[in-house]
Coordinates of C-alpha atoms and ligand atoms in Angstrom, one line a residue:
M1019 CA 117.8 -26.0 74.6
G1020 CA 120.7 -23.8 73.6
S1021 CA 120.8 -25.3 70.1
I1022 CA 117.0 -24.8 69.7
I1023 CA 117.5 -21.1 70.5
Q1024 CA 120.5 -20.9 68.1
L1025 CA 118.4 -22.5 65.4
A1026 CA 115.5 -20.1 65.9
V1027 CA 117.8 -17.1 65.8
S1028 CA 119.5 -18.3 62.7
L1029 CA 116.1 -18.9 61.0
V1030 CA 114.9 -15.4 61.9
G1031 CA 118.2 -14.0 60.6
V1032 CA 117.9 -15.9 57.3
F1033 CA 114.3 -14.8 56.9
V1034 CA 115.2 -11.1 57.5
L1035 CA 118.1 -11.3 55.1
A1036 CA 116.0 -13.1 52.4
R1037 CA 113.3 -10.5 52.8
F1038 CA 115.8 -7.6 52.4
G1039 CA 117.3 -9.4 49.4
Y1040 CA 113.9 -9.9 47.8
Q1041 CA 113.0 -6.2 48.3
F1042 CA 116.3 -5.0 46.9
R1043 CA 115.9 -7.2 43.8
R1044 CA 112.4 -5.9 43.3
I1045 CA 113.5 -2.3 43.6
Y1046 CA 116.5 -2.8 41.5
L1047 CA 114.5 -4.4 38.7
R1048 CA 111.9 -1.6 38.9
S1049 CA 114.7 1.0 38.7
Q1050 CA 115.9 -0.5 35.5
V1051 CA 112.7 0.2 33.7
T1052 CA 112.3 3.9 34.7
T1053 CA 113.9 6.8 33.0
I1054 CA 115.3 8.7 35.9
P1055 CA 118.3 7.9 38.0
S1056 CA 117.8 6.1 41.4
I1057 CA 119.5 6.4 44.7
F1058 CA 119.3 3.5 47.1
F1059 CA 119.3 3.6 50.8
L1060 CA 118.4 1.3 53.6
F1061 CA 116.3 3.6 55.8
G1062 CA 113.0 5.3 55.1
T1063 CA 112.1 8.8 56.3
P1064 CA 112.3 9.9 59.1
L1065 CA 114.9 7.5 60.4
R1066 CA 117.4 8.3 57.7
F1067 CA 117.6 11.9 58.9
F1068 CA 119.1 10.7 62.2
V1069 CA 121.5 8.2 60.6
P1070 CA 125.0 9.4 59.5
N1071 CA 125.7 9.9 55.9
I1072 CA 126.9 6.5 54.6
P1073 CA 127.2 6.0 50.8
L1074 CA 124.8 3.3 49.5
I1075 CA 123.3 2.8 53.0
N1076 CA 122.1 6.3 53.8
P1077 CA 123.2 8.7 51.1
I1078 CA 120.7 11.4 52.0
N1079 CA 120.4 12.6 55.6
R1080 CA 120.1 15.8 57.5
T1081 CA 123.0 17.4 55.8
H1082 CA 121.5 16.9 52.4
W1083 CA 120.5 20.6 52.1
A1084 CA 124.2 21.7 52.2
V1085 CA 125.0 19.6 49.1
R1086 CA 122.5 21.7 47.2
F1087 CA 122.6 20.9 43.5
E1088 CA 125.8 18.9 43.6
R1089 CA 124.1 15.5 43.8
Y1090 CA 121.9 16.3 40.8
R1091 CA 125.0 17.5 38.9
Q1092 CA 126.8 14.3 39.6
I1093 CA 124.0 12.2 38.2
Q1094 CA 123.3 14.6 35.4
S1095 CA 119.6 15.0 36.1
S1096 CA 117.5 17.6 38.0
V1097 CA 115.1 14.8 38.9
F1098 CA 115.9 11.5 40.7
K1099 CA 114.2 8.9 42.8
T1100 CA 115.2 7.3 46.0
E1101 CA 114.4 3.6 46.8
T1102 CA 114.2 2.0 50.2
P1103 CA 113.5 -1.7 50.9
S1104 CA 110.6 -0.7 53.2
K1105 CA 108.5 1.4 51.0
E1106 CA 106.2 0.3 48.3
H1107 CA 106.5 3.5 46.2
S1108 CA 109.7 5.3 45.5
S1109 CA 110.1 9.0 46.4
I1110 CA 110.9 11.5 43.7
W1111 CA 113.2 14.4 44.4
L1112 CA 112.9 17.6 42.3
A1113 CA 115.2 20.5 41.5
D1114 CA 113.5 21.3 38.2
K1115 CA 111.3 24.4 38.1
M1116 CA 108.8 23.0 35.6
A1117 CA 108.1 19.9 37.6
I1118 CA 108.0 21.8 40.9
K1119 CA 105.5 24.3 39.4
T1120 CA 103.3 21.4 38.4
V1121 CA 103.5 19.7 41.8
S1122 CA 102.8 23.1 43.6
T1123 CA 99.9 24.3 41.4
N1124 CA 98.0 21.3 40.1
R1125 CA 95.8 20.6 43.1
K1126 CA 93.9 17.9 41.3
S1127 CA 96.8 15.6 41.0
W1128 CA 99.0 16.7 43.9
A1129 CA 98.4 17.2 47.7
K1130 CA 100.2 17.9 50.9
P1131 CA 100.8 14.6 52.8
I1132 CA 99.2 15.9 55.9
Q1133 CA 99.8 12.8 58.0
L1134 CA 103.4 14.2 58.3
Y1135 CA 102.0 17.4 59.8
R1136 CA 99.4 16.1 62.2
V1137 CA 101.8 16.5 65.1
L1138 CA 101.2 20.3 64.7
D1139 CA 97.5 20.0 65.7
L1140 CA 98.7 20.7 69.2
F1141 CA 96.1 23.4 69.8
G1142 CA 93.6 22.5 67.1
K1143 CA 93.4 21.9 63.4
N1144 CA 94.8 24.7 61.3
L1145 CA 95.9 25.9 57.9
V1146 CA 99.1 23.8 57.9
T1147 CA 97.6 20.5 59.0
T1148 CA 94.6 20.3 56.8
E1149 CA 94.0 19.4 53.1
G1150 CA 91.2 19.4 50.6
P1151 CA 87.9 21.2 51.3
E1152 CA 88.8 21.6 55.0
W1153 CA 92.1 23.4 54.0
K1154 CA 90.1 25.5 51.5
A1155 CA 87.8 26.7 54.3
H1156 CA 90.8 27.5 56.6
R1157 CA 92.5 29.4 53.8
R1158 CA 89.3 31.3 53.0
I1159 CA 89.0 32.4 56.6
V1160 CA 92.7 32.9 57.5
G1161 CA 93.8 34.4 54.2
P1162 CA 92.0 37.8 54.4
S1163 CA 93.3 38.3 58.0
F1164 CA 96.7 39.1 56.4
S1165 CA 95.8 42.6 55.0
E1166 CA 97.6 45.9 54.3
G1167 CA 96.3 47.1 57.7
V1168 CA 98.1 44.1 59.4
Y1169 CA 101.4 44.8 57.5
K1170 CA 101.3 48.4 58.5
R1171 CA 100.9 47.4 62.2
V1172 CA 103.7 44.8 61.8
W1173 CA 105.9 47.5 60.5
N1174 CA 105.3 49.7 63.5
T1175 CA 105.4 46.9 66.0
S1176 CA 108.8 45.8 64.5
L1177 CA 110.1 49.4 65.0
V1178 CA 109.0 49.4 68.6
A1179 CA 110.6 45.9 69.2
L1180 CA 113.9 47.0 67.6
E1181 CA 114.0 50.2 69.5
Q1182 CA 113.5 48.3 72.8
M1183 CA 116.3 45.8 71.7
F1184 CA 118.7 48.7 71.0
Q1185 CA 118.0 50.1 74.5
T1186 CA 118.2 46.7 76.4
E1187 CA 121.3 45.4 74.7
G1188 CA 123.2 48.7 75.1
L1189 CA 123.4 49.6 71.4
A1190 CA 121.4 52.8 71.8
D1191 CA 124.0 54.3 74.2
L1192 CA 127.0 53.7 71.8
K1193 CA 128.7 56.8 70.5
P1194 CA 130.0 56.8 66.9
G1195 CA 132.9 54.4 66.6
E1196 CA 132.1 52.6 69.9
E1197 CA 131.3 48.9 69.8
I1198 CA 129.6 46.3 71.9
Q1199 CA 129.8 42.5 71.7
I1200 CA 126.7 40.3 72.0
E1201 CA 127.3 36.7 72.7
D1202 CA 125.2 34.2 70.8
V1203 CA 123.1 36.9 69.2
T1204 CA 120.4 34.5 68.3
H1205 CA 118.7 35.1 71.7
V1206 CA 118.3 38.7 70.4
T1207 CA 116.6 37.7 67.2
M1208 CA 114.4 35.0 68.8
R1209 CA 113.2 37.6 71.4
L1210 CA 112.6 40.2 68.6
A1211 CA 110.5 37.8 66.6
L1212 CA 108.6 36.6 69.7
V1213 CA 107.7 40.2 70.7
V1214 CA 106.4 41.0 67.2
I1215 CA 104.3 37.8 66.9
A1216 CA 103.1 38.1 70.5
R1217 CA 101.8 41.6 69.9
E1218 CA 100.4 41.1 66.4
A1219 CA 98.9 37.6 66.6
F1220 CA 98.2 37.1 70.3
S1221 CA 97.6 40.7 71.5
F1222 CA 100.1 40.2 74.3
D1223 CA 102.0 43.4 74.9
M1224 CA 105.3 41.7 75.4
E1225 CA 108.4 43.9 76.0
Y1226 CA 111.8 43.0 74.5
D1227 CA 113.2 43.2 78.1
S1228 CA 111.4 40.4 79.9
K1229 CA 112.1 42.1 83.2
R1230 CA 109.9 45.1 82.1
D1231 CA 107.2 42.8 80.8
T1232 CA 104.7 44.1 83.3
N1233 CA 101.8 44.3 80.9
A1234 CA 101.7 40.7 79.9
K1235 CA 103.1 39.4 83.2
S1236 CA 100.0 39.8 85.4
L1237 CA 98.4 36.5 86.4
A1238 CA 94.7 36.3 85.7
G1239 CA 92.1 33.9 87.0
D1240 CA 93.3 30.4 87.6
H1241 CA 96.5 30.7 85.6
T1242 CA 99.7 29.4 87.0
M1243 CA 101.9 31.3 84.5
S1244 CA 101.7 34.7 82.9
A1245 CA 100.7 34.9 79.3
A1246 CA 104.1 36.2 78.3
D1247 CA 105.9 33.3 80.1
A1248 CA 103.5 30.7 78.7
L1249 CA 104.1 32.1 75.2
A1250 CA 107.9 32.1 75.7
V1251 CA 108.0 28.5 76.9
V1252 CA 105.6 27.3 74.2
S1253 CA 107.6 29.0 71.5
Q1254 CA 110.8 27.2 72.6
S1255 CA 109.3 23.8 73.3
T1256 CA 107.2 22.9 70.3
L1257 CA 109.6 20.2 69.2
V1258 CA 109.7 18.6 72.7
K1259 CA 105.9 18.6 72.8
V1260 CA 105.8 17.0 69.4
L1261 CA 108.3 14.3 70.1
C1262 CA 107.3 13.3 73.7
P1263 CA 104.2 11.1 73.9
N1264 CA 101.7 12.0 76.6
W1265 CA 102.7 9.2 79.0
M1266 CA 106.2 10.7 79.3
Y1267 CA 104.7 13.7 81.1
K1268 CA 103.4 11.4 83.8
I1269 CA 106.7 9.8 84.8
P1270 CA 107.7 11.4 88.1
N1271 CA 111.1 12.2 89.6
I1272 CA 113.4 11.9 86.6
P1273 CA 116.0 14.6 87.5
Y1274 CA 115.6 17.7 85.4
V1275 CA 113.4 16.0 82.8
S1276 CA 110.2 15.6 84.9
E1277 CA 110.4 19.3 86.1
R1278 CA 111.0 20.5 82.5
L1279 CA 108.2 18.5 81.0
A1280 CA 105.8 19.6 83.7
K1281 CA 106.7 23.2 82.9
I1282 CA 106.1 22.7 79.2
K1283 CA 102.8 21.0 79.8
D1284 CA 101.8 23.8 82.2
A1285 CA 102.7 26.4 79.6
F1286 CA 100.7 24.7 76.8
T1287 CA 97.6 24.5 79.1
N1288 CA 98.0 28.1 80.2
L1289 CA 98.4 29.4 76.7
D1290 CA 95.4 27.5 75.5
N1291 CA 93.2 28.9 78.3
Y1292 CA 94.5 32.4 77.7
M1293 CA 93.5 32.2 74.0
L1294 CA 90.1 30.8 74.7
E1295 CA 89.4 33.4 77.3
M1296 CA 90.6 36.2 75.0
M1297 CA 88.2 35.0 72.4
A1298 CA 85.3 35.0 74.9
D1299 CA 86.3 38.5 76.0
R1300 CA 86.5 39.8 72.5
R1301 CA 83.0 38.5 71.7
A1302 CA 81.6 40.0 74.8
S1303 CA 83.2 43.4 74.1
S1304 CA 82.1 43.3 70.6
L1305 CA 78.5 42.5 71.6
A1306 CA 78.7 45.4 74.1
G1307 CA 79.8 47.7 71.3
E1308 CA 83.1 48.4 73.0
E1309 CA 86.2 49.1 70.9
V1310 CA 88.5 46.0 70.6
R1311 CA 92.1 45.8 69.6
S1312 CA 92.7 45.2 66.0
D1313 CA 95.2 42.4 65.3
L1314 CA 95.5 39.0 63.6
F1315 CA 93.6 37.3 66.3
D1316 CA 90.7 39.7 66.0
S1317 CA 90.4 39.3 62.3
L1318 CA 90.6 35.6 62.7
W1319 CA 87.7 35.1 65.2
R1320 CA 85.6 37.7 63.4
A1321 CA 86.1 36.0 60.0
A1322 CA 85.4 32.6 61.7
D1323 CA 82.1 33.9 63.1
D1324 CA 81.2 35.5 59.8
N1325 CA 81.7 32.2 58.1
L1326 CA 79.6 30.1 60.4
D1327 CA 77.2 27.8 58.5
K1328 CA 78.4 28.8 55.1
Q1329 CA 78.5 26.2 52.3
V1330 CA 81.9 25.2 51.0
D1331 CA 82.3 23.0 47.9
G1332 CA 78.6 22.3 47.4
E1333 CA 77.8 19.6 50.0
T1334 CA 80.3 20.3 52.8
K1335 CA 78.9 22.5 55.5
W1336 CA 81.7 24.2 57.4
S1337 CA 81.9 26.2 60.5
F1338 CA 85.2 27.4 62.1
S1339 CA 85.3 26.3 65.8
D1340 CA 86.9 28.2 68.6
R1341 CA 89.5 25.4 68.7
E1342 CA 90.4 26.1 65.1
V1343 CA 90.8 29.8 65.8
V1344 CA 93.2 28.9 68.6
G1345 CA 94.9 26.2 66.4
N1346 CA 95.6 28.8 63.6
T1347 CA 96.8 31.4 66.1
F1348 CA 99.3 28.9 67.4
I1349 CA 100.5 28.1 63.9
F1350 CA 101.3 31.8 63.4
L1351 CA 103.5 31.5 66.5
L1352 CA 105.2 28.4 65.2
A1353 CA 105.7 29.7 61.6
G1354 CA 106.5 33.2 62.6
H1355 CA 108.9 32.6 65.4
E1356 CA 110.7 29.5 66.3
T1357 CA 110.1 25.8 65.8
N1358 CA 112.4 24.5 68.6
G1359 CA 114.5 25.6 71.5
H1360 CA 117.7 25.8 69.5
S1361 CA 116.4 26.9 66.2
R1362 CA 118.6 29.8 65.2
F1363 CA 119.9 30.8 61.9
S1364 CA 123.4 32.1 61.3
F1365 CA 125.1 31.8 58.0
L1366 CA 128.4 32.8 56.5
P1367 CA 128.7 31.7 53.0
P1368 CA 132.4 31.3 52.4
T1369 CA 133.8 34.2 50.4
V1370 CA 134.3 37.6 51.9
K1371 CA 135.1 39.2 55.2
Y1372 CA 132.6 41.8 56.1
P1373 CA 129.4 40.4 57.5
L1374 CA 125.9 41.6 57.1
V1375 CA 123.1 40.5 59.2
V1376 CA 119.7 39.6 57.9
F1377 CA 117.1 39.1 60.5
T1378 CA 114.1 37.0 59.7
D1379 CA 111.4 36.0 62.1
G1380 CA 113.0 34.0 64.8
R1381 CA 116.2 33.6 62.8
L1382 CA 119.3 35.4 62.1
F1383 CA 120.8 35.0 58.7
F1384 CA 124.3 36.1 58.9
Q1385 CA 125.9 36.9 55.7
Q1386 CA 129.7 37.1 55.3
S1387 CA 129.9 36.8 51.6
L1388 CA 129.1 40.4 50.8
H1389 CA 132.1 42.1 49.4
P1390 CA 132.9 45.2 51.5
E1391 CA 131.9 47.4 48.6
K1392 CA 128.6 45.6 48.4
Q1393 CA 127.9 46.2 52.0
V1394 CA 128.7 49.9 51.4
E1395 CA 126.4 49.9 48.4
L1396 CA 123.6 48.5 50.5
L1397 CA 124.2 51.1 53.2
E1398 CA 124.3 53.9 50.6
H1399 CA 121.0 52.7 49.2
I1400 CA 119.4 52.5 52.6
L1401 CA 120.5 56.1 53.3
T1402 CA 118.9 57.4 50.1
V1403 CA 115.6 56.0 51.4
L1404 CA 116.1 56.4 55.2
P1405 CA 118.5 59.3 56.1
R1406 CA 120.0 58.8 59.6
G1407 CA 117.8 60.0 62.3
R1408 CA 114.6 59.6 60.3
Q1409 CA 112.1 57.0 61.6
P1410 CA 111.0 54.7 58.8
I1411 CA 107.4 54.8 57.7
Y1412 CA 105.5 51.9 56.1
E1413 CA 105.6 53.7 52.7
D1414 CA 109.4 53.2 52.7
F1415 CA 108.9 49.4 52.5
Q1416 CA 108.5 49.4 48.7
K1417 CA 111.5 51.7 48.2
L1418 CA 114.0 49.5 50.2
T1419 CA 114.7 47.4 47.1
H1420 CA 118.3 46.6 47.9
T1421 CA 117.5 45.4 51.4
M1422 CA 114.8 43.1 49.9
A1423 CA 117.4 41.8 47.4
V1424 CA 119.7 40.9 50.3
L1425 CA 116.9 39.1 52.1
Y1426 CA 116.0 37.2 49.0
E1427 CA 119.6 36.2 48.2
T1428 CA 119.9 34.9 51.8
L1429 CA 116.7 32.9 51.5
R1430 CA 117.9 31.6 48.1
L1431 CA 121.1 30.1 49.6
F1432 CA 119.5 29.2 53.0
P1433 CA 115.8 28.5 52.6
A1434 CA 114.4 28.1 56.1
V1435 CA 112.1 25.3 54.9
A1436 CA 114.6 23.0 53.2
V1437 CA 112.2 20.4 51.7
I1438 CA 108.6 20.5 50.9
P1439 CA 106.8 17.2 50.7
K1440 CA 103.9 16.4 48.3
V1441 CA 102.1 13.3 47.2
S1442 CA 100.3 12.3 44.0
T1443 CA 96.6 11.8 44.4
E1444 CA 96.1 10.0 41.0
D1445 CA 98.3 8.4 38.3
T1446 CA 99.8 11.4 36.6
T1447 CA 102.9 12.6 34.6
L1448 CA 105.7 15.1 35.3
K1449 CA 107.6 17.1 32.7
Y1450 CA 111.1 18.3 33.4
Q1451 CA 114.1 19.6 31.5
D1452 CA 116.8 17.1 30.8
I1453 CA 120.2 18.4 31.9
G1454 CA 122.2 15.3 31.0
G1455 CA 121.5 15.2 27.3
D1456 CA 120.1 17.7 24.8
N1457 CA 118.3 19.9 27.4
G1458 CA 115.0 18.7 25.9
I1459 CA 111.8 18.3 27.8
K1460 CA 111.2 14.8 29.2
T1461 CA 108.1 13.2 30.7
I1462 CA 107.9 10.6 33.5
F1463 CA 104.9 8.6 34.6
V1464 CA 104.1 9.0 38.3
P1465 CA 101.8 6.4 39.9
K1466 CA 99.1 7.5 42.5
G1467 CA 100.5 7.7 46.0
T1468 CA 104.1 8.6 45.0
D1469 CA 105.9 10.8 47.5
V1470 CA 107.7 13.7 46.0
T1471 CA 110.2 16.0 47.7
I1472 CA 110.6 19.6 46.5
D1473 CA 114.3 20.1 47.1
T1474 CA 114.4 23.9 47.5
P1475 CA 118.2 24.3 48.2
A1476 CA 118.9 22.4 45.0
L1477 CA 116.4 24.3 42.9
H1478 CA 117.8 27.6 44.3
T1479 CA 121.3 26.6 43.0
N1480 CA 120.4 24.9 39.8
P1481 CA 122.8 26.5 37.2
L1482 CA 120.0 26.3 34.6
Y1483 CA 118.4 29.2 36.4
W1484 CA 121.1 30.8 38.4
K1485 CA 124.4 32.1 37.1
D1486 CA 127.3 31.5 39.5
P1487 CA 124.8 29.9 41.9
L1488 CA 126.9 29.4 45.0
S1489 CA 128.0 33.1 45.2
F1490 CA 126.1 35.6 47.3
K1491 CA 124.9 38.2 44.8
P1492 CA 121.9 40.2 46.0
E1493 CA 122.0 42.2 42.8
R1494 CA 120.5 39.3 40.8
F1495 CA 117.2 40.2 42.5
L1496 CA 117.4 43.7 41.3
E1497 CA 117.2 42.4 37.7
D1498 CA 114.8 40.0 36.0
Y1499 CA 115.2 36.6 37.7
E1500 CA 113.6 33.1 37.4
K1501 CA 110.6 33.6 39.6
D1502 CA 109.6 29.9 39.3
A1503 CA 113.1 28.9 40.5
F1504 CA 112.8 30.9 43.7
I1505 CA 110.4 29.4 46.3
P1506 CA 111.6 30.0 49.9
F1507 CA 107.9 30.6 50.8
S1508 CA 106.8 27.7 48.6
A1509 CA 104.6 28.3 45.5
G1510 CA 101.0 27.9 44.3
P1511 CA 97.9 27.9 46.5
R1512 CA 99.6 26.5 49.5
A1513 CA 102.4 29.1 49.5
C1514 CA 103.2 30.9 52.8
V1515 CA 100.4 33.0 54.0
G1516 CA 102.8 35.0 56.2
R1517 CA 105.2 36.0 53.5
R1518 CA 104.5 39.7 53.5
F1519 CA 104.4 39.7 57.3
A1520 CA 107.9 38.2 57.4
E1521 CA 109.2 40.5 54.7
V1522 CA 107.9 43.7 56.3
S1523 CA 109.4 42.8 59.7
N1524 CA 112.7 41.9 58.2
M1525 CA 112.9 45.1 56.2
V1526 CA 112.6 47.1 59.4
F1527 CA 115.2 45.0 61.3
L1528 CA 117.8 44.7 58.5
S1529 CA 117.5 48.3 57.2
L1530 CA 117.9 50.0 60.6
V1531 CA 120.6 47.7 61.9
V1532 CA 122.7 48.1 58.8
R1533 CA 122.1 51.9 58.6
D1534 CA 123.2 52.5 62.2
Y1535 CA 125.7 49.7 63.0
E1536 CA 128.6 47.8 61.3
V1537 CA 128.2 44.2 62.3
V1538 CA 131.2 41.9 62.5
A1539 CA 131.5 38.2 63.4
I1540 CA 133.8 37.3 66.2
P1541 CA 136.0 34.2 65.9
R1542 CA 136.6 31.9 68.9
P1543 CA 140.0 32.0 70.6
G1544 CA 142.6 30.5 68.2
E1545 CA 140.0 30.1 65.4
T1546 CA 141.0 31.0 61.9
E1547 CA 138.6 33.0 59.7
E1548 CA 138.1 30.0 57.5
A1549 CA 137.2 27.8 60.5
M1550 CA 134.8 30.5 61.8
R1551 CA 133.0 30.6 58.4
D1552 CA 132.8 26.8 58.3
R1553 CA 131.4 26.7 61.8
L1554 CA 128.8 29.4 61.1
V1555 CA 127.4 27.8 57.9
R1556 CA 126.7 24.5 59.6
A1557 CA 123.0 23.8 59.9
K1558 CA 120.5 20.9 60.2
P1559 CA 116.9 20.7 59.2
V1560 CA 114.8 20.2 62.4
L1561 CA 111.3 21.6 61.8
T1562 CA 113.1 24.3 59.9
L1563 CA 116.7 24.7 58.9
T1564 CA 118.5 25.2 62.2
P1565 CA 122.1 26.3 62.8
C1566 CA 124.4 24.2 64.7
G1567 CA 126.5 26.7 66.7
A1568 CA 126.4 30.0 68.6
V1569 CA 126.9 33.3 66.8
D1570 CA 128.9 36.0 68.6
L1571 CA 128.7 39.4 67.0
M1572 CA 130.2 42.9 67.4
F1573 CA 128.0 45.9 66.8
K1574 CA 129.9 49.1 66.0
R1575 CA 128.0 52.4 65.8
R1576 CA 128.5 54.0 62.5
A1577 CA 129.9 57.5 62.4
Ligands
HEM320 C1 111.2 34.0 56.5 C2 110.1 33.6 57.1 C3 109.2 32.5 56.5 C4 109.5 31.5 55.6 C5 110.8 31.2 54.9 C6 108.3 30.7 55.4 C7 108.2 29.7 54.5 C8 107.0 28.9 54.4 C9 106.9 27.8 53.5 C10 108.0 27.2 52.6 C11 105.7 27.3 53.6 C12 105.1 26.0 52.9 C13 105.3 24.8 53.8 C14 104.8 23.5 53.3 O1 104.0 23.5 52.4 O2 105.2 22.5 53.9 C15 105.0 28.1 54.5 C16 103.6 27.9 54.9 C17 103.0 28.7 55.8 N1 103.5 29.8 56.5 FE1 105.4 30.6 56.3 N2 107.3 31.3 56.2 C18 107.8 32.3 56.9 C19 107.1 33.2 57.8 C20 105.8 33.0 58.2 C21 105.1 33.9 59.1 C22 105.7 35.1 59.7 C23 103.8 33.4 59.2 C24 102.6 33.9 60.0 C25 102.6 34.9 60.8 C26 103.8 32.2 58.4 C27 102.6 31.4 58.2 C28 102.5 30.3 57.4 C29 101.3 29.4 57.3 C30 100.1 29.6 58.1 C31 101.6 28.5 56.3 C32 100.7 27.4 55.8 C33 100.0 27.9 54.5 C34 99.0 26.8 53.9 O3 99.3 25.6 53.9 O4 98.0 27.3 53.3 N3 105.0 32.0 57.7 N4 105.8 29.1 55.0

């Protein structure tokens, strides 16, 4: 009996080995006839992201973003392909602006592989999870909701949120020269972002200080959780909800886990019901001729109703359901706030001492690489637009050019969305600039169904487009720069619809924090400055690029 089992196991082993060998040989032979370099690895996406970086077995994993252009430099090509034994088609990685522009703008030959995004249909289909005519209809309805009126409100809401933050965290009470330490400051930025998105997208009047959150705290109808609490839990648990299949929520009595999952499920149900009720209320008020609050949610359901029964693309009849209004509102929360419980951003590129904070929605970009004189330059510029004591107005936004340059430079080095996947929908070609030979233009053939990865951190540090690419130099954005080589919000028709929303909010946060406070990173006991910088730049792509450690900051009131 024993020997039969041994024989069976051996046969299976031989079969598996033979199959791997056959696949490798096939891929190897194919790689010999193509014109771009290949990188082999054993695992396909997404498994490879969780496997450590092992040369030849798994050369590209979650830390790939930090390598930036270095891999391309080593192989002397800004385009390469990866091969795995398990995939029929290879995947092509791009750090070339010409090829990336084609993939982003030519919608006939290139699409978004939406099967990767289906998990985000948690509340209903939305702009992120659709393609083709369905996506077009979503964009047509959602796009106009982001208007100048909305940005003006986002500006004012960000001011209110920041003011509340200064009060709650004790910054408002500091006298010139006094300082206060905030431990793991990312809870501050996460809450700030949540307050802005809650007010602007969901109409929930959240307060920065959750204890004072009386407005949004009242329980209505059959709800088991307040709107503010439901929103807070959902915003921190999207990744858990995405990763845990439904049956997991039914397993009783696993210590801690069952209780936590039940709370998450409850929060999702509550938020869903709040949104559906809000829509019904808005419709009723509108019909009764009552004045309703003007926000993203309002423009969304109105636009959806206006578009009912319109024709899209000739044949396709399209109407936007209540579920899709809710699905899109949720995607604003996800895109505009946080994608998982630990998603925080804190960065210290490794050159200089004096840090500068750059808030973005739900993230804190923490920049150490500004030379002290540069930080002073930024402060001086902010003061020319916003003298101390004057409240900023929306019209200041365009004038805060240096603050915008700092935000852009941060997003260049640390793009929140580290890779953007695309797929070819027909046999096509891609042109790119050869960096290994004569810098001439080369063309490769790309068969239908090929996966392509836009490697944003590598494009953003490709020396063809960026001088001294690893240095933090915001001033490059005050001059002419390579627009096609800067895509933190993606490019083409599927670029970020919330770009201006994010920029406006960040201009308020960054300008006022830098104007009134000096912000310094605090090393851990016994930690050298070098070690602190290394710790703070570590990040991993989860749904977006996510920092690995806590950020403790000192805020010192400027004189
Ligand atoms: C610094 C902040 C932000 C960054 C870096 C960013 C970046 C991006 C990127 C790279 C994409 C393309 C993703 C892909 O194709 O896979 C995207 C799409 C999108 N973003 Fe943002 N985003 C930010 C803030 C926001 C905000 C505040 C909102 C909404 C309030 C938003 C809403 C969206 C939506 C709805 C899409 C899908 C657009 C479409 O497919 O047509 N984003 N964003």
